[in-house]
mmCIF file of C-alpha atoms and ligand atoms in Angstrom:
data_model
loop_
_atom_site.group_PDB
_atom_site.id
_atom_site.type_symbol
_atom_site.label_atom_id
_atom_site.label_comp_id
_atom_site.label_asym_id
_atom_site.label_seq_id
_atom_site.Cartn_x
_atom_site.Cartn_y
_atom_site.Cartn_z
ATOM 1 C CA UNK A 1 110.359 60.007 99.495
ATOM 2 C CA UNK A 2 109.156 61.081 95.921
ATOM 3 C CA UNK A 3 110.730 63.768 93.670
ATOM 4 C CA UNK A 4 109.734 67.225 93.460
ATOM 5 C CA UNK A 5 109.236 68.178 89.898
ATOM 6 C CA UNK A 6 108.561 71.443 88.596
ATOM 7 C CA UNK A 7 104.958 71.460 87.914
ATOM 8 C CA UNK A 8 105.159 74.752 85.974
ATOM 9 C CA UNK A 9 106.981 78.428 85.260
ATOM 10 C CA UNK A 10 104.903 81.185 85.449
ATOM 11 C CA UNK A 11 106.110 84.879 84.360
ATOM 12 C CA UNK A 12 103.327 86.492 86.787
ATOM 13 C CA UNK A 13 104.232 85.977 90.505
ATOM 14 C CA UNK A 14 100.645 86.883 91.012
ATOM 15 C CA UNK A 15 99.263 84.182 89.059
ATOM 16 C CA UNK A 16 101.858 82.088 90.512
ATOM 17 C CA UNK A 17 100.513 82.495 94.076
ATOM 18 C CA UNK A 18 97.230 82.345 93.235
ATOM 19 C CA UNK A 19 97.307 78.284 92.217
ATOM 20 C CA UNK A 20 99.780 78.137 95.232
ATOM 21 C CA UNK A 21 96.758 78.690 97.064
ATOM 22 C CA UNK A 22 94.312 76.310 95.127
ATOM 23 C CA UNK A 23 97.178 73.400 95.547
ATOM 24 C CA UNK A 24 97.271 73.955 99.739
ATOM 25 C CA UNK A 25 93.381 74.872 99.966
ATOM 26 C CA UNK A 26 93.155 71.347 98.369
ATOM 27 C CA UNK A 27 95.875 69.744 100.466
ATOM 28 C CA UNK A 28 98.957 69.443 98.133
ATOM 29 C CA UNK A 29 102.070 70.367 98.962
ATOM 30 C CA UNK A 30 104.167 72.637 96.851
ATOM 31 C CA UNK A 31 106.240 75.247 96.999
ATOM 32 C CA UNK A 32 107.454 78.211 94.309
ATOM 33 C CA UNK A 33 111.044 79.823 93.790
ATOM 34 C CA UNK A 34 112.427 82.719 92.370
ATOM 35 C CA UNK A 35 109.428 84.279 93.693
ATOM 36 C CA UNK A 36 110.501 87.007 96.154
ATOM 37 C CA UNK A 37 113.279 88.230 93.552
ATOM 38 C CA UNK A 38 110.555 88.734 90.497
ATOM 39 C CA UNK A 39 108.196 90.372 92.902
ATOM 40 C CA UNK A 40 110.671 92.930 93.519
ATOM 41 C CA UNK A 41 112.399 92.749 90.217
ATOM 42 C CA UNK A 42 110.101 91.775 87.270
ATOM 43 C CA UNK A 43 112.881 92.452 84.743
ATOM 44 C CA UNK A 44 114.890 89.032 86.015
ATOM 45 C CA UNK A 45 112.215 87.166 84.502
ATOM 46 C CA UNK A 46 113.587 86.082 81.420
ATOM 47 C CA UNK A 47 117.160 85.676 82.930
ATOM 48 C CA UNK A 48 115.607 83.288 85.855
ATOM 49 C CA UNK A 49 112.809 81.882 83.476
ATOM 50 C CA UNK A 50 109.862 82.952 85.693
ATOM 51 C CA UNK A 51 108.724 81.571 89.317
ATOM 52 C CA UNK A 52 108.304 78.341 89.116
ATOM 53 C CA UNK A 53 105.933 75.639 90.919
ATOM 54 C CA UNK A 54 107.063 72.738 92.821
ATOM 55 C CA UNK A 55 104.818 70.044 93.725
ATOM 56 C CA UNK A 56 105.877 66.177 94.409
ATOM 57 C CA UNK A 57 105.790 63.900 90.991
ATOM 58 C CA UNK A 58 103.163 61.688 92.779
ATOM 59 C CA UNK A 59 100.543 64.906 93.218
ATOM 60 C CA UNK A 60 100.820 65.617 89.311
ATOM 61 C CA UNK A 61 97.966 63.934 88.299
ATOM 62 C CA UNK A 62 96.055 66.022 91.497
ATOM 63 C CA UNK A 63 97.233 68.939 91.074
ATOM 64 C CA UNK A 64 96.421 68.899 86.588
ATOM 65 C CA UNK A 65 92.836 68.155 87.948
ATOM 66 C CA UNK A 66 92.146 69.949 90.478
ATOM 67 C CA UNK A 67 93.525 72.978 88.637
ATOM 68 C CA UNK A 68 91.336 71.345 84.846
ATOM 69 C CA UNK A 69 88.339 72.167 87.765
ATOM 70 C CA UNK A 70 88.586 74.787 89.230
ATOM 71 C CA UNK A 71 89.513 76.692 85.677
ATOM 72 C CA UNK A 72 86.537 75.700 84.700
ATOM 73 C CA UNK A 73 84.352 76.776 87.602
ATOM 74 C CA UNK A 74 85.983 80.125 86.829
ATOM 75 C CA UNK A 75 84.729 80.399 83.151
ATOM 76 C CA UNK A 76 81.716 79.727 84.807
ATOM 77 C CA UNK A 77 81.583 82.153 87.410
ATOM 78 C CA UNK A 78 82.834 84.717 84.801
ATOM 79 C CA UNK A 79 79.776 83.720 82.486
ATOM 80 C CA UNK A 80 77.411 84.127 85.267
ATOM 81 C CA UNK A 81 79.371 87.618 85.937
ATOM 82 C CA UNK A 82 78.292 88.651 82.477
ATOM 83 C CA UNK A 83 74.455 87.467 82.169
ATOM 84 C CA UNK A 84 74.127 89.792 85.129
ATOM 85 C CA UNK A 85 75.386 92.791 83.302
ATOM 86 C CA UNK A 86 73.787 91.881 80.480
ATOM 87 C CA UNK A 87 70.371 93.206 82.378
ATOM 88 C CA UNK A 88 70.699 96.222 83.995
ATOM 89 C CA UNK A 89 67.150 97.639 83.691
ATOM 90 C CA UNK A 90 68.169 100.864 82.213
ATOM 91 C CA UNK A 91 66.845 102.886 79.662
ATOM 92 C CA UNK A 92 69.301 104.609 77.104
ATOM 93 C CA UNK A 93 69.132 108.313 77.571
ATOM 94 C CA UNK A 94 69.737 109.142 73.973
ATOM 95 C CA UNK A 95 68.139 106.840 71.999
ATOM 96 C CA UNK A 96 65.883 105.014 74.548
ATOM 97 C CA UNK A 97 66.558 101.229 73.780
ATOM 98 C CA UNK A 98 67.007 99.455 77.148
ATOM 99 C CA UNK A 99 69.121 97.132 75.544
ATOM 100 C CA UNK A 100 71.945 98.441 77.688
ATOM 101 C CA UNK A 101 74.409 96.860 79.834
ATOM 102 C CA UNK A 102 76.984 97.667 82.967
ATOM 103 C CA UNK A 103 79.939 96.773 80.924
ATOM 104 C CA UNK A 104 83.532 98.034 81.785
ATOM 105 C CA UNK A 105 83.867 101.231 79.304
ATOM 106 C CA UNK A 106 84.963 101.085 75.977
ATOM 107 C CA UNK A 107 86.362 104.932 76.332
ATOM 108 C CA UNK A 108 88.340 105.857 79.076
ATOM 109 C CA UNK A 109 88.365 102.411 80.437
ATOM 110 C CA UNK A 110 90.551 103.408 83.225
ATOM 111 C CA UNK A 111 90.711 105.589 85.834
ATOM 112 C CA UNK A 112 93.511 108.635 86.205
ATOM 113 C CA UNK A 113 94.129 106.702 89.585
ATOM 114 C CA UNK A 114 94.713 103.320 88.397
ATOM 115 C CA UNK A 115 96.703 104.188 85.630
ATOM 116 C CA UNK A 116 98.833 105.775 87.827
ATOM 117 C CA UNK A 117 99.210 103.075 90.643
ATOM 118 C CA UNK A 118 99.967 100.866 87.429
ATOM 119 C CA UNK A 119 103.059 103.100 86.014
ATOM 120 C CA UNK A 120 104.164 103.132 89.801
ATOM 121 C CA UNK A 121 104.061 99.062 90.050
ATOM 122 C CA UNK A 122 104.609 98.921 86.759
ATOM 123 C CA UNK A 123 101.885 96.701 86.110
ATOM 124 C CA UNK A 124 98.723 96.802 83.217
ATOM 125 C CA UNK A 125 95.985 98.598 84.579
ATOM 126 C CA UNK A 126 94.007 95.928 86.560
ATOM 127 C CA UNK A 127 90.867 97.743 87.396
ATOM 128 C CA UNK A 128 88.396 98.753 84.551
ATOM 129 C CA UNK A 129 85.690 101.676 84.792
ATOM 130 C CA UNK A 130 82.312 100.635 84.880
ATOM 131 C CA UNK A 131 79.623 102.348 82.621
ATOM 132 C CA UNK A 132 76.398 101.997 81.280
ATOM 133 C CA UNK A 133 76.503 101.348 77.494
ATOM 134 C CA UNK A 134 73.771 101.272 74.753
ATOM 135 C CA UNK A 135 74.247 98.379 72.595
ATOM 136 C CA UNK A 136 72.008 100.110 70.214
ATOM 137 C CA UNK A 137 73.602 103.457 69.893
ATOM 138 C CA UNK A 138 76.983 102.851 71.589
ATOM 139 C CA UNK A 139 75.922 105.278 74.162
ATOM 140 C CA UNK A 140 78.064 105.195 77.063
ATOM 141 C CA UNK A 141 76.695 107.017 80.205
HETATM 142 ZN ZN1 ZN B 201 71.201 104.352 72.920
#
């Protein structure tokens, strides 16, 4: 029977669950605590010192790579995300230059709605406005 170490402490439960996932999808057990009481209470963090991720000492050297890969298939993916906005095939209506890009907005970046679903969870806004922007003029439409 090997140890169970704690792999790591996270502050975001979220985040936390999220490589939960990746570890079982990938067929390593582990396990994370203080969890349910963060969720509900985010101001225990610092007095609990965040959720934290068990996995056996054996799958450490697993679980550092498979989580070293699939961080980096997410930089990719993000990348990807951004060459696509990068060509949107607009025209600027104010200055013309179809150098402009679907970008999340640089004013009023969120929504009346999401800010206020954020004060209610108390969370940071999570879901950006999309716009069209003119990387000529700064034109946002
Ligand atoms: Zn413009």
């Amino acid at each position: 029977m090997s140890k169970i170490v704690v792999y790591e402490t996270f502050y975001n439960p979220i985040e936390a669950n999220i490589i939960k996932s990746k570890l079982l999808d990938s067929g390593v057990q582990c396990f994370l605590s203080d969890e349910n009481t963060l969720t509900v209470n985010p101001l225990y963090n610092q007095a609990l010192g965040g959720v934290k991720l068990h996995v056996f000492e054996h799958d450490v050297p697993l679980v550092k790579s498979i989580l070293a890969e699939s961080g980096a298939e997410g930089a990719e993916d993000f990348e990807n995300a951004e060459d696509a906005e990068g060509v949107s095939g607009m025209t600027c209506p104010n200055c013309g230059s179809d150098h402009v890009g679907y970008v999340q907005a640089t004013k009023e970046r969120f929504g009346i709605l999401t800010i206020l679903v954020s004060l209610l969870l108390l969370v940071y806004p999570f879901r950006a406005k999309k716009v069209h922007h003119c990387f000529n003029c700064q034109h946002e439409f």
